[in-house]
């Protein structure tokens, strides 16, 4: 009889671990404030981006770089309205990252 409660606890812990790992997968290894170099004085993302901006994401995978930009946008670091759809693939492709055209922040 003791095996049923143990199995329930193991299942609960496994689900918690799964959800925790999914939630922490969206974090960006770059401080979002540093992405200010990617926008001009009006708060518009520069296309093509400058070298300082591209160097921020140089060591990141394409999707990871996109999620970092999304984090910076959602944190309102870039001065961009997060509710406005923005095609980040144009920007990231100019930095040498390959992302599907039309990628938008989740």
mmCIF file of N, CA, C and O in Angstrom:
data_model
loop_
_atom_site.group_PDB
_atom_site.id
_atom_site.type_symbol
_atom_site.label_atom_id
_atom_site.label_comp_id
_atom_site.label_asym_id
_atom_site.label_seq_id
_atom_site.Cartn_x
_atom_site.Cartn_y
_atom_site.Cartn_z
ATOM 1 N N UNK A 1 0.791 -1.202 0.000
ATOM 2 C CA UNK A 1 0.000 0.000 0.000
ATOM 3 C C UNK A 1 0.838 1.273 0.000
ATOM 4 O O UNK A 1 0.383 2.302 -0.428
ATOM 5 N N UNK A 2 2.041 1.186 0.510
ATOM 6 C CA UNK A 2 2.890 2.370 0.590
ATOM 7 C C UNK A 2 3.397 2.796 -0.782
ATOM 8 O O UNK A 2 3.834 3.919 -0.942
ATOM 9 N N UNK A 3 3.332 1.910 -1.767
ATOM 10 C CA UNK A 3 3.878 2.253 -3.072
ATOM 11 C C UNK A 3 3.009 3.277 -3.802
ATOM 12 O O UNK A 3 3.526 4.067 -4.590
ATOM 13 N N UNK A 4 1.724 3.312 -3.583
ATOM 14 C CA UNK A 4 0.860 4.272 -4.274
ATOM 15 C C UNK A 4 1.168 5.713 -3.848
ATOM 16 O O UNK A 4 1.313 6.577 -4.718
ATOM 17 N N UNK A 5 1.284 6.017 -2.541
ATOM 18 C CA UNK A 5 1.660 7.387 -2.171
ATOM 19 C C UNK A 5 3.058 7.771 -2.666
ATOM 20 O O UNK A 5 3.282 8.911 -3.074
ATOM 21 N N UNK A 6 3.968 6.833 -2.661
ATOM 22 C CA UNK A 6 5.328 7.112 -3.140
ATOM 23 C C UNK A 6 5.291 7.421 -4.640
ATOM 24 O O UNK A 6 5.959 8.347 -5.112
ATOM 25 N N UNK A 7 4.510 6.668 -5.386
ATOM 26 C CA UNK A 7 4.389 6.909 -6.821
ATOM 27 C C UNK A 7 3.741 8.267 -7.086
ATOM 28 O O UNK A 7 4.145 8.990 -8.003
ATOM 29 N N UNK A 8 2.759 8.634 -6.290
ATOM 30 C CA UNK A 8 2.099 9.933 -6.451
ATOM 31 C C UNK A 8 3.060 11.079 -6.170
ATOM 32 O O UNK A 8 3.089 12.073 -6.898
ATOM 33 N N UNK A 9 3.850 10.934 -5.137
ATOM 34 C CA UNK A 9 4.827 11.968 -4.787
ATOM 35 C C UNK A 9 5.896 12.058 -5.873
ATOM 36 O O UNK A 9 6.294 13.151 -6.276
ATOM 37 N N UNK A 10 6.337 10.932 -6.383
ATOM 38 C CA UNK A 10 7.341 10.926 -7.443
ATOM 39 C C UNK A 10 6.795 11.596 -8.702
ATOM 40 O O UNK A 10 7.502 12.376 -9.360
ATOM 41 N N UNK A 11 5.546 11.330 -9.027
ATOM 42 C CA UNK A 11 4.923 11.965 -10.187
ATOM 43 C C UNK A 11 4.813 13.468 -9.986
ATOM 44 O O UNK A 11 5.133 14.252 -10.880
ATOM 45 N N UNK A 12 4.399 13.883 -8.814
ATOM 46 C CA UNK A 12 4.273 15.303 -8.507
ATOM 47 C C UNK A 12 5.625 16.009 -8.599
ATOM 48 O O UNK A 12 5.738 17.083 -9.201
ATOM 49 N N UNK A 13 6.652 15.414 -8.041
ATOM 50 C CA UNK A 13 7.993 16.006 -8.106
ATOM 51 C C UNK A 13 8.505 16.060 -9.545
ATOM 52 O O UNK A 13 9.138 17.036 -9.945
ATOM 53 N N UNK A 14 8.215 15.031 -10.327
ATOM 54 C CA UNK A 14 8.639 15.023 -11.724
ATOM 55 C C UNK A 14 7.961 16.126 -12.516
ATOM 56 O O UNK A 14 8.590 16.813 -13.322
ATOM 57 N N UNK A 15 6.669 16.327 -12.288
ATOM 58 C CA UNK A 15 5.946 17.390 -12.980
ATOM 59 C C UNK A 15 6.464 18.768 -12.574
ATOM 60 O O UNK A 15 6.598 19.658 -13.406
ATOM 61 N N UNK A 16 6.750 18.934 -11.288
ATOM 62 C CA UNK A 16 7.305 20.208 -10.824
ATOM 63 C C UNK A 16 8.650 20.486 -11.486
ATOM 64 O O UNK A 16 8.925 21.613 -11.914
ATOM 65 N N UNK A 17 9.483 19.492 -11.569
ATOM 66 C CA UNK A 17 10.785 19.642 -12.211
ATOM 67 C C UNK A 17 10.631 19.980 -13.687
ATOM 68 O O UNK A 17 11.319 20.858 -14.217
ATOM 69 N N UNK A 18 9.696 19.317 -14.354
ATOM 70 C CA UNK A 18 9.442 19.583 -15.767
ATOM 71 C C UNK A 18 8.987 21.020 -15.975
ATOM 72 O O UNK A 18 9.521 21.733 -16.817
ATOM 73 N N UNK A 19 8.021 21.482 -15.204
ATOM 74 C CA UNK A 19 7.517 22.842 -15.365
ATOM 75 C C UNK A 19 8.559 23.882 -14.979
ATOM 76 O O UNK A 19 8.655 24.926 -15.604
ATOM 77 N N UNK A 20 9.359 23.596 -13.961
ATOM 78 C CA UNK A 20 10.414 24.528 -13.568
ATOM 79 C C UNK A 20 11.455 24.663 -14.671
ATOM 80 O O UNK A 20 11.893 25.762 -14.995
ATOM 81 N N UNK A 21 11.830 23.555 -15.282
ATOM 82 C CA UNK A 21 12.841 23.621 -16.344
ATOM 83 C C UNK A 21 12.295 24.327 -17.571
ATOM 84 O O UNK A 21 13.014 25.044 -18.260
ATOM 85 N N UNK A 22 11.014 24.170 -17.856
ATOM 86 C CA UNK A 22 10.422 24.868 -18.995
ATOM 87 C C UNK A 22 10.359 26.368 -18.726
ATOM 88 O O UNK A 22 10.607 27.172 -19.614
ATOM 89 N N UNK A 23 10.040 26.754 -17.514
ATOM 90 C CA UNK A 23 9.943 28.177 -17.181
ATOM 91 C C UNK A 23 11.310 28.840 -17.184
ATOM 92 O O UNK A 23 11.448 29.993 -17.585
ATOM 93 N N UNK A 24 12.328 28.146 -16.759
ATOM 94 C CA UNK A 24 13.658 28.748 -16.702
ATOM 95 C C UNK A 24 14.377 28.693 -18.048
ATOM 96 O O UNK A 24 15.417 29.299 -18.215
ATOM 97 N N UNK A 25 13.816 27.998 -19.033
ATOM 98 C CA UNK A 25 14.455 27.888 -20.341
ATOM 99 C C UNK A 25 14.401 29.203 -21.114
ATOM 100 O O UNK A 25 15.133 29.388 -22.064
ATOM 101 N N UNK A 26 13.503 30.120 -20.714
ATOM 102 C CA UNK A 26 13.345 31.386 -21.428
ATOM 103 C C UNK A 26 14.290 32.462 -20.941
ATOM 104 O O UNK A 26 14.210 33.587 -21.407
ATOM 105 N N UNK A 27 15.163 32.167 -20.011
ATOM 106 C CA UNK A 27 16.034 33.204 -19.492
ATOM 107 C C UNK A 27 17.144 33.512 -20.482
ATOM 108 O O UNK A 27 17.555 32.669 -21.261
ATOM 109 N N UNK A 28 17.603 34.737 -20.416
ATOM 110 C CA UNK A 28 18.654 35.187 -21.320
ATOM 111 C C UNK A 28 19.959 35.309 -20.547
ATOM 112 O O UNK A 28 19.987 35.915 -19.481
ATOM 113 N N UNK A 29 21.054 34.774 -21.094
ATOM 114 C CA UNK A 29 22.337 34.876 -20.401
ATOM 115 C C UNK A 29 22.966 36.266 -20.485
ATOM 116 O O UNK A 29 23.985 36.515 -19.867
ATOM 117 N N UNK A 30 22.362 37.174 -21.238
ATOM 118 C CA UNK A 30 22.870 38.534 -21.391
ATOM 119 C C UNK A 30 21.929 39.479 -20.642
ATOM 120 O O UNK A 30 20.713 39.354 -20.742
ATOM 121 N N UNK A 31 22.488 40.411 -19.912
ATOM 122 C CA UNK A 31 21.687 41.398 -19.199
ATOM 123 C C UNK A 31 20.868 42.197 -20.207
ATOM 124 O O UNK A 31 21.417 42.782 -21.151
ATOM 125 N N UNK A 32 19.558 42.242 -20.021
ATOM 126 C CA UNK A 32 18.658 42.890 -20.976
ATOM 127 C C UNK A 32 18.988 44.368 -21.184
ATOM 128 O O UNK A 32 18.788 44.904 -22.273
ATOM 129 N N UNK A 33 19.510 45.025 -20.175
ATOM 130 C CA UNK A 33 19.831 46.451 -20.284
ATOM 131 C C UNK A 33 20.902 46.696 -21.341
ATOM 132 O O UNK A 33 20.909 47.740 -21.994
ATOM 133 N N UNK A 34 21.779 45.738 -21.553
ATOM 134 C CA UNK A 34 22.850 45.895 -22.539
ATOM 135 C C UNK A 34 22.314 46.015 -23.959
ATOM 136 O O UNK A 34 23.001 46.507 -24.846
ATOM 137 N N UNK A 35 21.079 45.592 -24.193
ATOM 138 C CA UNK A 35 20.511 45.648 -25.530
ATOM 139 C C UNK A 35 20.114 47.064 -25.942
ATOM 140 O O UNK A 35 19.655 47.276 -27.062
ATOM 141 N N UNK A 36 20.327 48.034 -25.069
ATOM 142 C CA UNK A 36 20.063 49.425 -25.428
ATOM 143 C C UNK A 36 20.910 49.866 -26.615
ATOM 144 O O UNK A 36 20.525 50.777 -27.341
ATOM 145 N N UNK A 37 22.064 49.223 -26.825
ATOM 146 C CA UNK A 37 22.923 49.592 -27.958
ATOM 147 C C UNK A 37 22.305 49.174 -29.293
ATOM 148 O O UNK A 37 22.806 49.553 -30.340
ATOM 149 N N UNK A 38 21.214 48.419 -29.242
ATOM 150 C CA UNK A 38 20.575 47.930 -30.460
ATOM 151 C C UNK A 38 19.495 48.873 -30.986
ATOM 152 O O UNK A 38 18.901 48.605 -32.028
ATOM 153 N N UNK A 39 19.228 49.946 -30.271
ATOM 154 C CA UNK A 39 18.175 50.871 -30.704
ATOM 155 C C UNK A 39 18.751 52.260 -30.913
ATOM 156 O O UNK A 39 19.790 52.610 -30.351
ATOM 157 N N UNK A 40 18.064 53.030 -31.726
ATOM 158 C CA UNK A 40 18.507 54.406 -31.923
ATOM 159 C C UNK A 40 17.843 55.307 -30.883
ATOM 160 O O UNK A 40 17.140 54.835 -29.994
ATOM 161 N N UNK A 41 18.041 56.586 -30.991
ATOM 162 C CA UNK A 41 17.535 57.534 -29.991
ATOM 163 C C UNK A 41 16.016 57.545 -29.906
ATOM 164 O O UNK A 41 15.455 57.908 -28.882
ATOM 165 N N UNK A 42 15.344 57.133 -30.971
ATOM 166 C CA UNK A 42 13.879 57.126 -30.974
ATOM 167 C C UNK A 42 13.300 55.812 -30.466
ATOM 168 O O UNK A 42 12.099 55.632 -30.456
ATOM 169 N N UNK A 43 14.157 54.886 -30.065
ATOM 170 C CA UNK A 43 13.678 53.606 -29.575
ATOM 171 C C UNK A 43 13.309 52.644 -30.682
ATOM 172 O O UNK A 43 12.480 51.765 -30.502
ATOM 173 N N UNK A 44 13.926 52.804 -31.838
ATOM 174 C CA UNK A 44 13.660 51.926 -32.969
ATOM 175 C C UNK A 44 14.864 51.010 -33.158
ATOM 176 O O UNK A 44 16.005 51.467 -33.157
ATOM 177 N N UNK A 45 14.591 49.726 -33.306
ATOM 178 C CA UNK A 45 15.687 48.779 -33.516
ATOM 179 C C UNK A 45 16.398 49.116 -34.818
ATOM 180 O O UNK A 45 15.776 49.306 -35.852
ATOM 181 N N UNK A 46 17.722 49.205 -34.753
ATOM 182 C CA UNK A 46 18.536 49.566 -35.918
ATOM 183 C C UNK A 46 18.662 48.386 -36.871
ATOM 184 O O UNK A 46 19.046 47.299 -36.481
ATOM 185 N N UNK A 47 18.320 48.607 -38.123
ATOM 186 C CA UNK A 47 18.539 47.611 -39.168
ATOM 187 C C UNK A 47 19.320 48.310 -40.264
ATOM 188 O O UNK A 47 18.834 49.280 -40.821
ATOM 189 N N UNK A 48 20.522 47.907 -40.592
ATOM 190 C CA UNK A 48 21.252 46.812 -39.969
ATOM 191 C C UNK A 48 21.767 47.212 -38.585
ATOM 192 O O UNK A 48 22.049 48.386 -38.347
ATOM 193 N N UNK A 49 21.868 46.230 -37.711
ATOM 194 C CA UNK A 49 22.348 46.516 -36.362
ATOM 195 C C UNK A 49 23.829 46.897 -36.364
ATOM 196 O O UNK A 49 24.574 46.532 -37.261
ATOM 197 N N UNK A 50 24.222 47.613 -35.332
ATOM 198 C CA UNK A 50 25.632 48.005 -35.225
ATOM 199 C C UNK A 50 26.464 46.846 -34.667
ATOM 200 O O UNK A 50 25.933 45.851 -34.182
ATOM 201 N N UNK A 51 27.763 46.992 -34.731
ATOM 202 C CA UNK A 51 28.671 45.928 -34.297
ATOM 203 C C UNK A 51 28.531 45.631 -32.811
ATOM 204 O O UNK A 51 28.614 44.476 -32.390
ATOM 205 N N UNK A 52 28.281 46.665 -32.005
ATOM 206 C CA UNK A 52 28.144 46.453 -30.556
ATOM 207 C C UNK A 52 26.934 45.577 -30.254
ATOM 208 O O UNK A 52 26.977 44.725 -29.371
ATOM 209 N N UNK A 53 25.872 45.788 -30.995
ATOM 210 C CA UNK A 53 24.664 44.997 -30.783
ATOM 211 C C UNK A 53 24.888 43.552 -31.229
ATOM 212 O O UNK A 53 24.544 42.618 -30.509
ATOM 213 N N UNK A 54 25.454 43.372 -32.388
ATOM 214 C CA UNK A 54 25.703 42.016 -32.891
ATOM 215 C C UNK A 54 26.675 41.250 -31.999
ATOM 216 O O UNK A 54 26.552 40.038 -31.843
ATOM 217 N N UNK A 55 27.616 41.956 -31.391
ATOM 218 C CA UNK A 55 28.566 41.266 -30.516
ATOM 219 C C UNK A 55 27.889 40.743 -29.244
ATOM 220 O O UNK A 55 28.358 39.777 -28.661
ATOM 221 N N UNK A 56 26.791 41.364 -28.832
ATOM 222 C CA UNK A 56 26.053 40.886 -27.655
ATOM 223 C C UNK A 56 25.488 39.488 -27.873
ATOM 224 O O UNK A 56 25.405 38.692 -26.939
ATOM 225 N N UNK A 57 25.078 39.217 -29.098
ATOM 226 C CA UNK A 57 24.421 37.944 -29.382
ATOM 227 C C UNK A 57 25.304 36.980 -30.167
ATOM 228 O O UNK A 57 24.873 35.903 -30.546
ATOM 229 N N UNK A 58 26.556 37.350 -30.376
ATOM 230 C CA UNK A 58 27.459 36.542 -31.204
ATOM 231 C C UNK A 58 27.619 35.115 -30.693
ATOM 232 O O UNK A 58 27.684 34.171 -31.482
ATOM 233 N N UNK A 59 27.659 34.930 -29.386
ATOM 234 C CA UNK A 59 27.886 33.602 -28.816
ATOM 235 C C UNK A 59 26.601 32.856 -28.478
ATOM 236 O O UNK A 59 26.652 31.816 -27.831
ATOM 237 N N UNK A 60 25.471 33.393 -28.902
ATOM 238 C CA UNK A 60 24.187 32.773 -28.605
ATOM 239 C C UNK A 60 23.649 32.042 -29.831
ATOM 240 O O UNK A 60 23.926 32.428 -30.964
ATOM 241 N N UNK A 61 22.889 31.005 -29.602
ATOM 242 C CA UNK A 61 22.186 30.350 -30.697
ATOM 243 C C UNK A 61 21.121 31.310 -31.218
ATOM 244 O O UNK A 61 20.706 32.238 -30.512
ATOM 245 N N UNK A 62 20.668 31.101 -32.432
ATOM 246 C CA UNK A 62 19.719 32.021 -33.058
ATOM 247 C C UNK A 62 18.445 32.197 -32.247
ATOM 248 O O UNK A 62 18.003 33.319 -31.997
ATOM 249 N N UNK A 63 17.840 31.098 -31.815
ATOM 250 C CA UNK A 63 16.605 31.190 -31.040
ATOM 251 C C UNK A 63 16.856 31.838 -29.689
ATOM 252 O O UNK A 63 16.049 32.635 -29.203
ATOM 253 N N UNK A 64 17.988 31.533 -29.096
ATOM 254 C CA UNK A 64 18.353 32.130 -27.808
ATOM 255 C C UNK A 64 18.527 33.648 -27.953
ATOM 256 O O UNK A 64 18.070 34.420 -27.108
ATOM 257 N N UNK A 65 19.153 34.077 -29.027
ATOM 258 C CA UNK A 65 19.318 35.512 -29.294
ATOM 259 C C UNK A 65 17.961 36.178 -29.473
ATOM 260 O O UNK A 65 17.724 37.278 -28.956
ATOM 261 N N UNK A 66 17.069 35.514 -30.188
ATOM 262 C CA UNK A 66 15.727 36.058 -30.388
ATOM 263 C C UNK A 66 14.990 36.186 -29.057
ATOM 264 O O UNK A 66 14.344 37.207 -28.790
ATOM 265 N N UNK A 67 15.097 35.179 -28.223
ATOM 266 C CA UNK A 67 14.426 35.233 -26.925
ATOM 267 C C UNK A 67 15.026 36.312 -26.025
ATOM 268 O O UNK A 67 14.317 36.936 -25.244
ATOM 269 N N UNK A 68 16.326 36.557 -26.159
ATOM 270 C CA UNK A 68 16.945 37.640 -25.400
ATOM 271 C C UNK A 68 16.377 38.988 -25.823
ATOM 272 O O UNK A 68 16.080 39.838 -24.984
ATOM 273 N N UNK A 69 16.242 39.180 -27.130
ATOM 274 C CA UNK A 69 15.650 40.421 -27.614
ATOM 275 C C UNK A 69 14.201 40.543 -27.154
ATOM 276 O O UNK A 69 13.747 41.626 -26.775
ATOM 277 N N UNK A 70 13.486 39.445 -27.165
ATOM 278 C CA UNK A 70 12.096 39.454 -26.689
ATOM 279 C C UNK A 70 12.041 39.839 -25.215
ATOM 280 O O UNK A 70 11.177 40.616 -24.799
ATOM 281 N N UNK A 71 12.969 39.315 -24.436
ATOM 282 C CA UNK A 71 13.033 39.653 -23.006
ATOM 283 C C UNK A 71 13.286 41.137 -22.828
ATOM 284 O O UNK A 71 12.642 41.789 -21.999
ATOM 285 N N UNK A 72 14.209 41.691 -23.607
ATOM 286 C CA UNK A 72 14.518 43.119 -23.510
ATOM 287 C C UNK A 72 13.319 43.972 -23.922
ATOM 288 O O UNK A 72 13.046 45.011 -23.324
ATOM 289 N N UNK A 73 12.592 43.518 -24.931
ATOM 290 C CA UNK A 73 11.406 44.260 -25.378
ATOM 291 C C UNK A 73 10.323 44.214 -24.315
ATOM 292 O O UNK A 73 9.720 45.230 -23.972
ATOM 293 N N UNK A 74 10.075 43.021 -23.768
ATOM 294 C CA UNK A 74 9.030 42.876 -22.748
ATOM 295 C C UNK A 74 9.372 43.636 -21.480
ATOM 296 O O UNK A 74 8.485 44.109 -20.779
ATOM 297 N N UNK A 75 10.665 43.772 -21.182
ATOM 298 C CA UNK A 75 11.095 44.523 -20.009
ATOM 299 C C UNK A 75 11.093 46.027 -20.286
ATOM 300 O O UNK A 75 11.446 46.823 -19.422
ATOM 301 N N UNK A 76 10.734 46.395 -21.504
ATOM 302 C CA UNK A 76 10.666 47.787 -21.947
ATOM 303 C C UNK A 76 12.020 48.498 -21.866
ATOM 304 O O UNK A 76 12.095 49.699 -21.700
ATOM 305 N N UNK A 77 13.089 47.711 -21.975
ATOM 306 C CA UNK A 77 14.440 48.265 -21.969
ATOM 307 C C UNK A 77 14.709 49.013 -23.263
ATOM 308 O O UNK A 77 15.407 50.023 -23.280
ATOM 309 N N UNK A 78 14.131 48.532 -24.359
ATOM 310 C CA UNK A 78 14.412 49.104 -25.662
ATOM 311 C C UNK A 78 13.474 50.243 -26.033
ATOM 312 O O UNK A 78 13.627 50.850 -27.080
ATOM 313 N N UNK A 79 12.492 50.526 -25.193
ATOM 314 C CA UNK A 79 11.551 51.594 -25.493
ATOM 315 C C UNK A 79 10.575 51.237 -26.597
ATOM 316 O O UNK A 79 10.014 52.101 -27.245
ATOM 317 N N UNK A 80 10.394 49.948 -26.833
ATOM 318 C CA UNK A 80 9.489 49.468 -27.875
ATOM 319 C C UNK A 80 8.240 48.923 -27.193
ATOM 320 O O UNK A 80 8.326 48.216 -26.199
ATOM 321 N N UNK A 81 7.092 49.237 -27.758
ATOM 322 C CA UNK A 81 5.834 48.735 -27.218
ATOM 323 C C UNK A 81 5.771 47.226 -27.432
ATOM 324 O O UNK A 81 5.792 46.759 -28.568
ATOM 325 N N UNK A 82 5.693 46.435 -26.351
ATOM 326 C CA UNK A 82 5.712 44.980 -26.507
ATOM 327 C C UNK A 82 4.472 44.417 -27.192
ATOM 328 O O UNK A 82 4.484 43.285 -27.631
ATOM 329 N N UNK A 83 3.407 45.210 -27.307
ATOM 330 C CA UNK A 83 2.202 44.692 -27.952
ATOM 331 C C UNK A 83 2.235 44.864 -29.468
ATOM 332 O O UNK A 83 1.388 44.344 -30.177
ATOM 333 N N UNK A 84 3.231 45.585 -29.978
ATOM 334 C CA UNK A 84 3.363 45.779 -31.427
ATOM 335 C C UNK A 84 4.161 44.615 -32.001
ATOM 336 O O UNK A 84 5.288 44.360 -31.570
ATOM 337 N N UNK A 85 3.601 43.879 -32.968
ATOM 338 C CA UNK A 85 4.347 42.764 -33.564
ATOM 339 C C UNK A 85 5.608 43.273 -34.266
ATOM 340 O O UNK A 85 5.574 44.280 -34.961
ATOM 341 N N UNK A 86 6.701 42.597 -34.053
ATOM 342 C CA UNK A 86 7.976 43.015 -34.608
ATOM 343 C C UNK A 86 8.665 41.797 -35.204
ATOM 344 O O UNK A 86 8.818 40.776 -34.541
ATOM 345 N N UNK A 87 9.064 41.876 -36.448
ATOM 346 C CA UNK A 87 9.741 40.769 -37.124
ATOM 347 C C UNK A 87 11.227 40.832 -36.781
ATOM 348 O O UNK A 87 11.975 41.586 -37.378
ATOM 349 N N UNK A 88 11.630 40.046 -35.806
ATOM 350 C CA UNK A 88 13.024 40.054 -35.366
ATOM 351 C C UNK A 88 13.949 39.307 -36.308
ATOM 352 O O UNK A 88 15.167 39.455 -36.211
ATOM 353 N N UNK A 89 13.399 38.525 -37.221
ATOM 354 C CA UNK A 89 14.256 37.758 -38.126
ATOM 355 C C UNK A 89 15.091 38.680 -39.013
ATOM 356 O O UNK A 89 16.249 38.383 -39.292
ATOM 357 N N UNK A 90 14.535 39.811 -39.432
ATOM 358 C CA UNK A 90 15.305 40.760 -40.248
ATOM 359 C C UNK A 90 16.521 41.257 -39.488
ATOM 360 O O UNK A 90 17.629 41.310 -40.012
ATOM 361 N N UNK A 91 16.304 41.609 -38.248
ATOM 362 C CA UNK A 91 17.368 42.124 -37.400
ATOM 363 C C UNK A 91 18.419 41.050 -37.137
ATOM 364 O O UNK A 91 19.613 41.273 -37.316
ATOM 365 N N UNK A 92 17.989 39.868 -36.713
ATOM 366 C CA UNK A 92 18.922 38.805 -36.347
ATOM 367 C C UNK A 92 19.685 38.273 -37.556
ATOM 368 O O UNK A 92 20.861 37.930 -37.449
ATOM 369 N N UNK A 93 19.032 38.207 -38.704
ATOM 370 C CA UNK A 93 19.725 37.740 -39.912
ATOM 371 C C UNK A 93 20.861 38.683 -40.279
ATOM 372 O O UNK A 93 21.896 38.241 -40.783
ATOM 373 N N UNK A 94 20.689 39.983 -40.003
ATOM 374 C CA UNK A 94 21.767 40.939 -40.278
ATOM 375 C C UNK A 94 22.954 40.745 -39.335
ATOM 376 O O UNK A 94 24.052 41.202 -39.625
ATOM 377 N N UNK A 95 22.740 40.094 -38.213
ATOM 378 C CA UNK A 95 23.827 39.791 -37.268
ATOM 379 C C UNK A 95 24.393 38.395 -37.508
ATOM 380 O O UNK A 95 25.165 37.891 -36.693
ATOM 381 N N UNK A 96 23.988 37.759 -38.599
ATOM 382 C CA UNK A 96 24.520 36.439 -38.909
ATOM 383 C C UNK A 96 23.770 35.301 -38.250
ATOM 384 O O UNK A 96 24.200 34.152 -38.326
ATOM 385 N N UNK A 97 22.656 35.586 -37.620
ATOM 386 C CA UNK A 97 21.828 34.543 -37.018
ATOM 387 C C UNK A 97 20.770 34.142 -38.027
ATOM 388 O O UNK A 97 20.242 34.974 -38.753
ATOM 389 N N UNK A 98 20.489 32.888 -38.110
ATOM 390 C CA UNK A 98 19.486 32.398 -39.057
ATOM 391 C C UNK A 98 18.221 32.055 -38.283
ATOM 392 O O UNK A 98 18.199 31.157 -37.453
ATOM 393 N N UNK A 99 17.188 32.800 -38.579
ATOM 394 C CA UNK A 99 15.902 32.617 -37.922
ATOM 395 C C UNK A 99 14.839 32.658 -38.997
ATOM 396 O O UNK A 99 14.972 33.375 -39.979
ATOM 397 N N UNK A 100 13.785 31.884 -38.817
ATOM 398 C CA UNK A 100 12.716 31.878 -39.808
ATOM 399 C C UNK A 100 12.135 33.262 -39.975
ATOM 400 O O UNK A 100 11.953 33.982 -39.000
ATOM 401 N N UNK A 101 11.862 33.647 -41.207
ATOM 402 C CA UNK A 101 11.232 34.928 -41.463
ATOM 403 C C UNK A 101 9.885 34.986 -40.745
ATOM 404 O O UNK A 101 9.163 34.004 -40.708
ATOM 405 N N UNK A 102 9.606 36.133 -40.178
ATOM 406 C CA UNK A 102 8.332 36.328 -39.501
ATOM 407 C C UNK A 102 8.353 35.955 -38.034
ATOM 408 O O UNK A 102 7.312 35.995 -37.377
ATOM 409 N N UNK A 103 9.507 35.599 -37.469
ATOM 410 C CA UNK A 103 9.556 35.245 -36.050
ATOM 411 C C UNK A 103 9.097 36.443 -35.226
ATOM 412 O O UNK A 103 9.538 37.554 -35.430
ATOM 413 N N UNK A 104 8.192 36.174 -34.317
ATOM 414 C CA UNK A 104 7.728 37.207 -33.395
ATOM 415 C C UNK A 104 7.833 36.683 -31.977
ATOM 416 O O UNK A 104 7.787 35.488 -31.733
ATOM 417 N N UNK A 105 7.975 37.596 -31.049
ATOM 418 C CA UNK A 105 8.127 37.212 -29.643
ATOM 419 C C UNK A 105 6.907 36.437 -29.162
ATOM 420 O O UNK A 105 5.783 36.802 -29.487
ATOM 421 N N UNK A 106 7.169 35.395 -28.392
ATOM 422 C CA UNK A 106 6.040 34.624 -27.836
ATOM 423 C C UNK A 106 5.318 35.412 -26.764
ATOM 424 O O UNK A 106 5.775 36.330 -26.214
#
